[in-house]
Amino acid sequence: AQSVTQLGSHVSVSEGALVLLRCNYSSSVPPYLFWYVQYPNQGLQLLLKYTSAATLVKGINGFEAEFKKSETSFHLTKPSAHMSDAAEYFCAVSEGTSYDKVIFGPGTSLSVIP
Amino acid sequence: GAVVSQHPSWVICKSGTSVKIECRSLDFQATTMFWYRQFPKQSLMLMATSNEGSKATYEQGVEKDKFLINHASLTLSTLTVTSAHPEDSSFYICSAFDSGRAINEQFFGPGTRLTVL
Protein backbone atom coordinates (compact mmCIF):
# COMPACT_ATOMS: atom_id res chain seq x y z
CA ALA A 1 0.00 0.00 0.00
CA GLN A 2 1.15 3.48 -0.72
CA SER A 3 1.73 6.14 1.88
CA VAL A 4 3.12 9.64 2.06
CA THR A 5 4.87 11.49 4.85
CA GLN A 6 5.60 15.20 4.93
CA LEU A 7 8.22 16.33 7.39
CA GLY A 8 7.12 19.50 9.10
CA SER A 9 3.46 20.32 9.47
CA HIS A 10 4.34 23.99 9.38
CA VAL A 11 7.16 25.78 7.57
CA SER A 12 7.89 29.48 7.82
CA VAL A 13 10.21 31.34 5.44
CA SER A 14 11.06 34.95 4.75
CA GLU A 15 9.93 36.57 1.54
CA GLY A 16 12.61 35.98 -1.07
CA ALA A 17 14.08 32.97 0.72
CA LEU A 18 14.27 29.41 -0.50
CA VAL A 19 11.21 27.25 0.00
CA LEU A 20 11.80 23.56 0.74
CA LEU A 21 8.88 21.28 1.55
CA ARG A 22 9.74 17.66 2.18
CA CYS A 23 7.89 14.59 0.98
CA ASN A 24 8.75 10.92 1.30
CA TYR A 25 6.66 8.15 -0.14
CA SER A 26 6.20 4.43 0.15
CA SER A 27 5.04 2.42 -2.82
CA SER A 28 5.43 -1.16 -3.93
CA VAL A 29 5.36 -0.16 -7.60
CA PRO A 30 6.82 2.76 -9.53
CA PRO A 31 4.70 5.65 -8.37
CA TYR A 32 3.14 8.71 -9.80
CA LEU A 33 3.79 11.64 -7.47
CA PHE A 34 2.03 14.95 -7.16
CA TRP A 35 2.21 18.23 -5.31
CA TYR A 36 -1.00 20.17 -4.76
CA VAL A 37 -1.62 23.57 -3.21
CA GLN A 38 -4.76 24.54 -1.32
CA TYR A 39 -5.79 28.04 -0.37
CA PRO A 40 -8.27 28.53 2.50
CA ASN A 41 -11.74 27.17 1.80
CA GLN A 42 -10.83 26.17 -1.73
CA GLY A 43 -10.19 22.99 -3.64
CA LEU A 44 -6.81 21.72 -4.70
CA GLN A 45 -4.65 22.99 -7.51
CA LEU A 46 -2.00 20.81 -9.11
CA LEU A 47 1.48 22.32 -8.88
CA LEU A 48 3.36 19.54 -10.63
CA LYS A 49 3.49 15.82 -11.18
CA TYR A 50 6.06 13.08 -11.74
CA THR A 51 5.04 10.31 -14.10
CA SER A 52 8.30 8.40 -14.68
CA ALA A 53 9.72 10.80 -17.24
CA ALA A 54 12.31 13.39 -16.15
CA THR A 55 13.24 13.18 -12.48
CA LEU A 56 13.34 16.97 -12.13
CA VAL A 57 9.85 18.26 -12.63
CA LYS A 58 8.99 21.89 -13.15
CA GLY A 59 5.57 23.14 -12.21
CA ILE A 60 3.59 26.31 -12.02
CA ASN A 61 4.44 29.45 -10.05
CA GLY A 62 8.17 28.71 -10.10
CA PHE A 63 7.96 25.47 -8.13
CA GLU A 64 9.90 22.36 -8.96
CA ALA A 65 10.45 18.93 -7.42
CA GLU A 66 13.03 16.21 -7.84
CA PHE A 67 12.20 12.51 -7.74
CA LYS A 68 14.90 10.54 -5.96
CA LYS A 69 14.18 6.84 -6.02
CA SER A 70 17.09 5.93 -3.74
CA GLU A 71 15.74 8.25 -1.07
CA THR A 72 12.05 7.67 -1.89
CA SER A 73 11.67 11.42 -1.83
CA PHE A 74 9.92 14.07 -3.88
CA HIS A 75 10.77 17.36 -2.19
CA LEU A 76 9.23 20.59 -3.44
CA THR A 77 11.36 23.71 -3.85
CA LYS A 78 11.09 27.30 -4.99
CA PRO A 79 14.14 29.58 -5.13
CA SER A 80 12.42 32.71 -3.86
CA ALA A 81 9.28 32.76 -1.75
CA HIS A 82 6.50 35.21 -2.48
CA MET A 83 3.78 36.31 -0.11
CA SER A 84 1.21 34.68 -2.36
CA ASP A 85 2.84 31.28 -1.79
CA ALA A 86 1.40 31.11 1.72
CA ALA A 87 -0.96 28.13 1.62
CA GLU A 88 -1.31 24.46 2.47
CA TYR A 89 0.75 22.06 0.39
CA PHE A 90 -0.01 18.38 -0.08
CA CYS A 91 2.19 15.69 -1.52
CA ALA A 92 0.34 12.73 -3.00
CA VAL A 93 1.12 9.33 -4.52
CA SER A 94 -0.68 6.88 -6.75
CA GLU A 95 0.34 3.54 -8.15
CA GLY A 96 0.65 4.94 -11.60
CA THR A 97 -2.10 3.07 -13.32
CA SER A 98 -4.84 4.92 -15.09
CA TYR A 99 -7.56 6.26 -12.82
CA ASP A 100 -5.97 4.86 -9.70
CA LYS A 101 -6.76 6.37 -6.34
CA VAL A 102 -4.42 8.98 -4.96
CA ILE A 103 -3.24 8.98 -1.36
CA PHE A 104 -2.43 12.32 0.24
CA GLY A 105 0.17 13.23 2.78
CA PRO A 106 -0.77 15.13 5.94
CA GLY A 107 0.09 18.49 4.43
CA THR A 108 2.50 21.31 5.21
CA SER A 109 1.32 24.80 5.97
CA LEU A 110 3.66 27.39 4.47
CA SER A 111 3.88 30.86 5.97
CA VAL A 112 5.81 33.65 4.27
CA ILE A 113 7.14 36.42 6.47
CA PRO A 114 7.48 39.87 4.88
CA GLY B 1 -10.52 22.86 -19.84
CA ALA B 2 -10.83 20.13 -17.18
CA VAL B 3 -13.14 21.99 -14.83
CA VAL B 4 -14.96 20.26 -11.99
CA SER B 5 -17.79 21.96 -10.17
CA GLN B 6 -19.55 21.16 -6.92
CA HIS B 7 -22.95 22.20 -5.73
CA PRO B 8 -23.71 23.56 -3.27
CA SER B 9 -20.53 25.30 -2.17
CA TRP B 10 -21.81 25.34 1.38
CA VAL B 11 -24.81 23.95 3.20
CA ILE B 12 -26.17 24.10 6.72
CA CYS B 13 -28.68 21.49 7.80
CA LYS B 14 -30.37 20.18 10.90
CA SER B 15 -29.31 16.96 12.55
CA GLY B 16 -31.18 13.98 11.14
CA THR B 17 -31.75 15.40 7.67
CA SER B 18 -30.09 14.23 4.45
CA VAL B 19 -27.92 16.37 2.23
CA LYS B 20 -26.99 15.78 -1.40
CA ILE B 21 -23.78 17.15 -2.90
CA GLU B 22 -23.24 17.17 -6.66
CA CYS B 23 -19.94 16.85 -8.49
CA ARG B 24 -19.88 17.65 -12.19
CA SER B 25 -17.18 17.50 -14.83
CA LEU B 26 -18.04 20.48 -17.01
CA ASP B 27 -15.98 19.95 -20.14
CA PHE B 28 -14.92 16.34 -20.09
CA GLN B 29 -16.22 12.88 -19.40
CA ALA B 30 -15.27 11.16 -16.20
CA THR B 31 -15.76 7.44 -15.76
CA THR B 32 -14.12 7.65 -12.36
CA MET B 33 -14.62 10.22 -9.64
CA PHE B 34 -13.43 10.29 -6.06
CA TRP B 35 -14.95 11.71 -2.91
CA TYR B 36 -12.79 13.06 -0.10
CA ARG B 37 -13.53 14.67 3.22
CA GLN B 38 -11.25 17.10 4.93
CA PHE B 39 -11.42 18.17 8.56
CA PRO B 40 -10.00 21.56 9.55
CA LYS B 41 -6.22 21.73 9.38
CA GLN B 42 -6.05 18.14 8.16
CA SER B 43 -5.36 16.29 4.97
CA LEU B 44 -7.83 14.85 2.51
CA MET B 45 -9.19 11.46 3.43
CA LEU B 46 -10.40 9.34 0.55
CA MET B 47 -13.94 8.17 1.21
CA ALA B 48 -14.87 6.29 -1.94
CA THR B 49 -14.26 5.72 -5.61
CA SER B 50 -17.27 6.41 -7.81
CA ASN B 51 -17.48 4.55 -11.11
CA GLU B 52 -20.03 5.43 -13.75
CA GLY B 53 -22.70 2.78 -14.04
CA SER B 54 -21.54 0.64 -11.14
CA LYS B 55 -21.45 0.62 -7.37
CA ALA B 56 -19.01 2.82 -5.56
CA THR B 57 -16.00 1.35 -3.81
CA TYR B 58 -15.74 2.58 -0.24
CA GLU B 59 -12.57 2.90 1.79
CA GLN B 60 -12.24 1.00 5.02
CA GLY B 61 -14.15 2.61 7.85
CA VAL B 62 -16.51 4.62 5.62
CA GLU B 63 -20.16 3.71 6.10
CA LYS B 64 -21.66 3.08 2.69
CA ASP B 65 -25.21 3.31 4.02
CA LYS B 66 -24.51 6.73 5.45
CA PHE B 67 -22.63 8.16 2.51
CA LEU B 68 -24.58 7.18 -0.58
CA ILE B 69 -22.80 7.68 -3.88
CA ASN B 70 -24.43 7.63 -7.29
CA HIS B 71 -22.56 8.05 -10.56
CA ALA B 72 -25.38 7.96 -13.05
CA SER B 73 -23.69 9.68 -15.95
CA LEU B 74 -20.23 10.41 -17.29
CA THR B 75 -20.37 13.95 -15.97
CA LEU B 76 -22.17 13.68 -12.64
CA SER B 77 -21.57 11.98 -9.32
CA THR B 78 -23.59 12.68 -6.20
CA LEU B 79 -22.81 12.14 -2.54
CA THR B 80 -25.75 11.99 -0.15
CA VAL B 81 -25.05 12.25 3.54
CA THR B 82 -28.00 10.48 5.13
CA SER B 83 -29.29 11.28 8.60
CA ALA B 84 -26.53 13.82 9.07
CA HIS B 85 -25.10 14.49 12.52
CA PRO B 86 -22.76 17.20 13.78
CA GLU B 87 -19.76 14.88 13.45
CA ASP B 88 -20.44 14.75 9.70
CA SER B 89 -19.65 18.44 9.45
CA SER B 90 -16.66 18.70 7.17
CA PHE B 91 -15.32 19.94 3.85
CA TYR B 92 -16.22 17.48 1.11
CA ILE B 93 -14.16 17.55 -2.08
CA CYS B 94 -14.65 15.55 -5.23
CA SER B 95 -12.23 14.87 -8.04
CA ALA B 96 -12.54 13.42 -11.51
CA PHE B 97 -10.32 11.79 -14.06
CA ASP B 98 -10.59 12.92 -17.65
CA SER B 99 -11.30 9.69 -19.52
CA GLY B 100 -9.73 11.14 -22.64
CA ARG B 101 -6.31 11.74 -21.10
CA ALA B 102 -3.61 9.12 -20.92
CA ILE B 103 -1.86 10.54 -17.91
CA ASN B 104 -3.13 9.88 -14.40
CA GLU B 105 -4.31 13.26 -13.17
CA GLN B 106 -7.26 14.19 -11.08
CA PHE B 107 -9.09 17.49 -11.35
CA PHE B 108 -10.58 18.73 -8.14
CA GLY B 109 -13.80 20.50 -7.42
CA PRO B 110 -13.83 23.58 -5.20
CA GLY B 111 -15.34 21.68 -2.28
CA THR B 112 -18.57 21.80 -0.28
CA ARG B 113 -18.63 22.96 3.31
CA LEU B 114 -21.23 20.99 5.28
CA THR B 115 -22.30 22.17 8.71
CA VAL B 116 -24.75 20.03 10.66
CA LEU B 117 -26.45 21.75 13.56
PDB file of N, CA, C and O in Angstrom, chain B residues 18-62:
ATOM      1  N   SER B  18     -31.042  14.722   5.459  1.00  0.00           N
ATOM      2  CA  SER B  18     -30.091  14.233   4.452  1.00  0.00           C
ATOM      3  C   SER B  18     -29.681  15.373   3.538  1.00  0.00           C
ATOM      4  O   SER B  18     -30.472  16.269   3.256  1.00  0.00           O
ATOM      5  N   VAL B  19     -28.469  15.319   3.085  1.00  0.00           N
ATOM      6  CA  VAL B  19     -27.918  16.368   2.233  1.00  0.00           C
ATOM      7  C   VAL B  19     -27.271  15.747   1.005  1.00  0.00           C
ATOM      8  O   VAL B  19     -26.509  14.787   1.133  1.00  0.00           O
ATOM      9  N   LYS B  20     -27.588  16.288  -0.162  1.00  0.00           N
ATOM     10  CA  LYS B  20     -26.994  15.784  -1.404  1.00  0.00           C
ATOM     11  C   LYS B  20     -26.003  16.800  -1.940  1.00  0.00           C
ATOM     12  O   LYS B  20     -26.304  17.990  -2.059  1.00  0.00           O
ATOM     13  N   ILE B  21     -24.826  16.319  -2.310  1.00  0.00           N
ATOM     14  CA  ILE B  21     -23.780  17.147  -2.904  1.00  0.00           C
ATOM     15  C   ILE B  21     -23.506  16.634  -4.311  1.00  0.00           C
ATOM     16  O   ILE B  21     -23.336  15.426  -4.501  1.00  0.00           O
ATOM     17  N   GLU B  22     -23.478  17.547  -5.272  1.00  0.00           N
ATOM     18  CA  GLU B  22     -23.236  17.168  -6.658  1.00  0.00           C
ATOM     19  C   GLU B  22     -21.809  17.508  -7.085  1.00  0.00           C
ATOM     20  O   GLU B  22     -21.261  18.530  -6.699  1.00  0.00           O
ATOM     21  N   CYS B  23     -21.267  16.642  -7.901  1.00  0.00           N
ATOM     22  CA  CYS B  23     -19.941  16.853  -8.487  1.00  0.00           C
ATOM     23  C   CYS B  23     -20.077  16.658  -9.987  1.00  0.00           C
ATOM     24  O   CYS B  23     -20.494  15.596 -10.443  1.00  0.00           O
ATOM     25  N   ARG B  24     -19.728  17.708 -10.744  1.00  0.00           N
ATOM     26  CA  ARG B  24     -19.876  17.647 -12.191  1.00  0.00           C
ATOM     27  C   ARG B  24     -18.563  17.950 -12.901  1.00  0.00           C
ATOM     28  O   ARG B  24     -17.844  18.866 -12.526  1.00  0.00           O
ATOM     29  N   SER B  25     -18.278  17.160 -13.926  1.00  0.00           N
ATOM     30  CA  SER B  25     -17.177  17.498 -14.827  1.00  0.00           C
ATOM     31  C   SER B  25     -17.796  18.306 -15.959  1.00  0.00           C
ATOM     32  O   SER B  25     -18.684  17.828 -16.657  1.00  0.00           O
ATOM     33  N   LEU B  26     -17.352  19.554 -16.118  1.00  0.00           N
ATOM     34  CA  LEU B  26     -18.040  20.484 -17.006  1.00  0.00           C
ATOM     35  C   LEU B  26     -17.651  20.334 -18.470  1.00  0.00           C
ATOM     36  O   LEU B  26     -18.457  20.605 -19.363  1.00  0.00           O
ATOM     37  N   ASP B  27     -16.432  19.965 -18.750  1.00  0.00           N
ATOM     38  CA  ASP B  27     -15.983  19.954 -20.137  1.00  0.00           C
ATOM     39  C   ASP B  27     -15.256  18.672 -20.508  1.00  0.00           C
ATOM     40  O   ASP B  27     -14.496  18.648 -21.474  1.00  0.00           O
ATOM     41  N   PHE B  28     -15.503  17.632 -19.753  1.00  0.00           N
ATOM     42  CA  PHE B  28     -14.915  16.338 -20.092  1.00  0.00           C
ATOM     43  C   PHE B  28     -15.752  15.232 -19.468  1.00  0.00           C
ATOM     44  O   PHE B  28     -16.579  15.474 -18.593  1.00  0.00           O
ATOM     45  N   GLN B  29     -15.517  14.032 -19.951  1.00  0.00           N
ATOM     46  CA  GLN B  29     -16.222  12.879 -19.405  1.00  0.00           C
ATOM     47  C   GLN B  29     -15.353  12.189 -18.359  1.00  0.00           C
ATOM     48  O   GLN B  29     -14.143  12.063 -18.533  1.00  0.00           O
ATOM     49  N   ALA B  30     -15.994  11.755 -17.310  1.00  0.00           N
ATOM     50  CA  ALA B  30     -15.269  11.158 -16.196  1.00  0.00           C
ATOM     51  C   ALA B  30     -15.900   9.832 -15.812  1.00  0.00           C
ATOM     52  O   ALA B  30     -16.964   9.807 -15.201  1.00  0.00           O
ATOM     53  N   THR B  31     -15.238   8.736 -16.167  1.00  0.00           N
ATOM     54  CA  THR B  31     -15.755   7.436 -15.760  1.00  0.00           C
ATOM     55  C   THR B  31     -15.482   7.171 -14.285  1.00  0.00           C
ATOM     56  O   THR B  31     -16.159   6.369 -13.658  1.00  0.00           O
ATOM     57  N   THR B  32     -14.487   7.855 -13.759  1.00  0.00           N
ATOM     58  CA  THR B  32     -14.118   7.652 -12.356  1.00  0.00           C
ATOM     59  C   THR B  32     -14.033   8.987 -11.636  1.00  0.00           C
ATOM     60  O   THR B  32     -13.403   9.917 -12.122  1.00  0.00           O
ATOM     61  N   MET B  33     -14.689   9.057 -10.513  1.00  0.00           N
ATOM     62  CA  MET B  33     -14.618  10.222  -9.637  1.00  0.00           C
ATOM     63  C   MET B  33     -14.321   9.737  -8.230  1.00  0.00           C
ATOM     64  O   MET B  33     -14.595   8.590  -7.883  1.00  0.00           O
ATOM     65  N   PHE B  34     -13.747  10.617  -7.441  1.00  0.00           N
ATOM     66  CA  PHE B  34     -13.431  10.289  -6.060  1.00  0.00           C
ATOM     67  C   PHE B  34     -14.075  11.300  -5.126  1.00  0.00           C
ATOM     68  O   PHE B  34     -14.210  12.474  -5.463  1.00  0.00           O
ATOM     69  N   TRP B  35     -14.431  10.827  -3.942  1.00  0.00           N
ATOM     70  CA  TRP B  35     -14.954  11.707  -2.910  1.00  0.00           C
ATOM     71  C   TRP B  35     -14.011  11.685  -1.708  1.00  0.00           C
ATOM     72  O   TRP B  35     -13.605  10.615  -1.233  1.00  0.00           O
ATOM     73  N   TYR B  36     -13.668  12.890  -1.254  1.00  0.00           N
ATOM     74  CA  TYR B  36     -12.794  13.061  -0.104  1.00  0.00           C
ATOM     75  C   TYR B  36     -13.520  13.889   0.946  1.00  0.00           C
ATOM     76  O   TYR B  36     -14.399  14.693   0.641  1.00  0.00           O
ATOM     77  N   ARG B  37     -13.112  13.725   2.194  1.00  0.00           N
ATOM     78  CA  ARG B  37     -13.526  14.670   3.225  1.00  0.00           C
ATOM     79  C   ARG B  37     -12.276  15.204   3.900  1.00  0.00           C
ATOM     80  O   ARG B  37     -11.241  14.516   3.984  1.00  0.00           O
ATOM     81  N   GLN B  38     -12.392  16.428   4.337  1.00  0.00           N
ATOM     82  CA  GLN B  38     -11.248  17.101   4.934  1.00  0.00           C
ATOM     83  C   GLN B  38     -11.707  17.836   6.177  1.00  0.00           C
ATOM     84  O   GLN B  38     -12.551  18.733   6.101  1.00  0.00           O
ATOM     85  N   PHE B  39     -11.146  17.466   7.326  1.00  0.00           N
ATOM     86  CA  PHE B  39     -11.420  18.174   8.563  1.00  0.00           C
ATOM     87  C   PHE B  39     -10.469  19.364   8.656  1.00  0.00           C
ATOM     88  O   PHE B  39      -9.409  19.368   8.017  1.00  0.00           O
ATOM     89  N   PRO B  40     -10.825  20.361   9.464  1.00  0.00           N
ATOM     90  CA  PRO B  40      -9.997  21.565   9.554  1.00  0.00           C
ATOM     91  C   PRO B  40      -8.537  21.239   9.877  1.00  0.00           C
ATOM     92  O   PRO B  40      -8.252  20.432  10.756  1.00  0.00           O
ATOM     93  N   LYS B  41      -7.662  21.860   9.160  1.00  0.00           N
ATOM     94  CA  LYS B  41      -6.222  21.735   9.376  1.00  0.00           C
ATOM     95  C   LYS B  41      -5.721  20.305   9.146  1.00  0.00           C
ATOM     96  O   LYS B  41      -4.656  19.942   9.663  1.00  0.00           O
ATOM     97  N   GLN B  42      -6.467  19.506   8.423  1.00  0.00           N
ATOM     98  CA  GLN B  42      -6.046  18.141   8.162  1.00  0.00           C
ATOM     99  C   GLN B  42      -5.989  17.859   6.667  1.00  0.00           C
ATOM    100  O   GLN B  42      -6.368  18.690   5.847  1.00  0.00           O
ATOM    101  N   SER B  43      -5.504  16.681   6.360  1.00  0.00           N
ATOM    102  CA  SER B  43      -5.360  16.295   4.966  1.00  0.00           C
ATOM    103  C   SER B  43      -6.680  15.769   4.408  1.00  0.00           C
ATOM    104  O   SER B  43      -7.676  15.660   5.126  1.00  0.00           O
ATOM    105  N   LEU B  44      -6.652  15.438   3.145  1.00  0.00           N
ATOM    106  CA  LEU B  44      -7.826  14.849   2.510  1.00  0.00           C
ATOM    107  C   LEU B  44      -7.852  13.352   2.790  1.00  0.00           C
ATOM    108  O   LEU B  44      -6.855  12.657   2.607  1.00  0.00           O
ATOM    109  N   MET B  45      -9.012  12.883   3.185  1.00  0.00           N
ATOM    110  CA  MET B  45      -9.190  11.458   3.427  1.00  0.00           C
ATOM    111  C   MET B  45     -10.106  10.903   2.343  1.00  0.00           C
ATOM    112  O   MET B  45     -11.237  11.367   2.179  1.00  0.00           O
ATOM    113  N   LEU B  46      -9.591   9.929   1.602  1.00  0.00           N
ATOM    114  CA  LEU B  46     -10.401   9.341   0.549  1.00  0.00           C
ATOM    115  C   LEU B  46     -11.552   8.554   1.166  1.00  0.00           C
ATOM    116  O   LEU B  46     -11.344   7.706   2.028  1.00  0.00           O
ATOM    117  N   MET B  47     -12.771   8.868   0.702  1.00  0.00           N
ATOM    118  CA  MET B  47     -13.944   8.168   1.205  1.00  0.00           C
ATOM    119  C   MET B  47     -14.327   7.015   0.281  1.00  0.00           C
ATOM    120  O   MET B  47     -14.598   5.907   0.725  1.00  0.00           O
ATOM    121  N   ALA B  48     -14.381   7.308  -1.014  1.00  0.00           N
ATOM    122  CA  ALA B  48     -14.872   6.288  -1.935  1.00  0.00           C
ATOM    123  C   ALA B  48     -14.496   6.630  -3.361  1.00  0.00           C
ATOM    124  O   ALA B  48     -14.237   7.781  -3.697  1.00  0.00           O
ATOM    125  N   THR B  49     -14.476   5.594  -4.171  1.00  0.00           N
ATOM    126  CA  THR B  49     -14.264   5.722  -5.613  1.00  0.00           C
ATOM    127  C   THR B  49     -15.601   5.502  -6.292  1.00  0.00           C
ATOM    128  O   THR B  49     -16.267   4.484  -6.062  1.00  0.00           O
ATOM    129  N   SER B  50     -15.979   6.449  -7.128  1.00  0.00           N
ATOM    130  CA  SER B  50     -17.268   6.408  -7.807  1.00  0.00           C
ATOM    131  C   SER B  50     -17.046   6.072  -9.279  1.00  0.00           C
ATOM    132  O   SER B  50     -16.318   6.777  -9.970  1.00  0.00           O
ATOM    133  N   ASN B  51     -17.629   4.985  -9.729  1.00  0.00           N
ATOM    134  CA  ASN B  51     -17.480   4.547 -11.114  1.00  0.00           C
ATOM    135  C   ASN B  51     -18.830   4.627 -11.828  1.00  0.00           C
ATOM    136  O   ASN B  51     -19.840   4.136 -11.328  1.00  0.00           O
ATOM    137  N   GLU B  52     -18.813   5.255 -12.984  1.00  0.00           N
ATOM    138  CA  GLU B  52     -20.034   5.428 -13.751  1.00  0.00           C
ATOM    139  C   GLU B  52     -20.682   4.090 -14.073  1.00  0.00           C
ATOM    140  O   GLU B  52     -20.016   3.191 -14.584  1.00  0.00           O
ATOM    141  N   GLY B  53     -21.936   3.971 -13.711  1.00  0.00           N
ATOM    142  CA  GLY B  53     -22.700   2.784 -14.042  1.00  0.00           C
ATOM    143  C   GLY B  53     -22.497   1.598 -13.127  1.00  0.00           C
ATOM    144  O   GLY B  53     -23.041   0.516 -13.384  1.00  0.00           O
ATOM    145  N   SER B  54     -21.734   1.753 -12.066  1.00  0.00           N
ATOM    146  CA  SER B  54     -21.539   0.639 -11.142  1.00  0.00           C
ATOM    147  C   SER B  54     -21.503   1.153  -9.710  1.00  0.00           C
ATOM    148  O   SER B  54     -21.512   2.355  -9.469  1.00  0.00           O
ATOM    149  N   LYS B  55     -21.454   0.228  -8.779  1.00  0.00           N
ATOM    150  CA  LYS B  55     -21.450   0.615  -7.371  1.00  0.00           C
ATOM    151  C   LYS B  55     -20.124   1.254  -6.989  1.00  0.00           C
ATOM    152  O   LYS B  55     -19.074   0.900  -7.504  1.00  0.00           O
ATOM    153  N   ALA B  56     -20.220   2.163  -6.045  1.00  0.00           N
ATOM    154  CA  ALA B  56     -19.014   2.819  -5.560  1.00  0.00           C
ATOM    155  C   ALA B  56     -18.191   1.857  -4.706  1.00  0.00           C
ATOM    156  O   ALA B  56     -18.719   0.928  -4.105  1.00  0.00           O
ATOM    157  N   THR B  57     -16.912   2.116  -4.660  1.00  0.00           N
ATOM    158  CA  THR B  57     -16.004   1.349  -3.807  1.00  0.00           C
ATOM    159  C   THR B  57     -15.623   2.223  -2.629  1.00  0.00           C
ATOM    160  O   THR B  57     -15.029   3.289  -2.811  1.00  0.00           O
ATOM    161  N   TYR B  58     -15.957   1.777  -1.431  1.00  0.00           N
ATOM    162  CA  TYR B  58     -15.737   2.577  -0.235  1.00  0.00           C
ATOM    163  C   TYR B  58     -14.427   2.181   0.452  1.00  0.00           C
ATOM    164  O   TYR B  58     -14.046   1.009   0.478  1.00  0.00           O
ATOM    165  N   GLU B  59     -13.775   3.158   1.013  1.00  0.00           N
ATOM    166  CA  GLU B  59     -12.570   2.897   1.786  1.00  0.00           C
ATOM    167  C   GLU B  59     -12.948   2.312   3.147  1.00  0.00           C
ATOM    168  O   GLU B  59     -14.076   2.481   3.629  1.00  0.00           O
ATOM    169  N   GLN B  60     -11.994   1.630   3.733  1.00  0.00           N
ATOM    170  CA  GLN B  60     -12.244   1.002   5.025  1.00  0.00           C
ATOM    171  C   GLN B  60     -12.646   2.045   6.059  1.00  0.00           C
ATOM    172  O   GLN B  60     -12.034   3.107   6.160  1.00  0.00           O
ATOM    173  N   GLY B  61     -13.691   1.719   6.798  1.00  0.00           N
ATOM    174  CA  GLY B  61     -14.149   2.615   7.850  1.00  0.00           C
ATOM    175  C   GLY B  61     -15.194   3.625   7.410  1.00  0.00           C
ATOM    176  O   GLY B  61     -15.738   4.342   8.252  1.00  0.00           O
ATOM    177  N   VAL B  62     -15.493   3.692   6.130  1.00  0.00           N
ATOM    178  CA  VAL B  62     -16.508   4.621   5.623  1.00  0.00           C
ATOM    179  C   VAL B  62     -17.832   3.868   5.482  1.00  0.00           C
ATOM    180  O   VAL B  62     -17.899   2.835   4.819  1.00  0.00           O
TER     181      VAL B  62
END
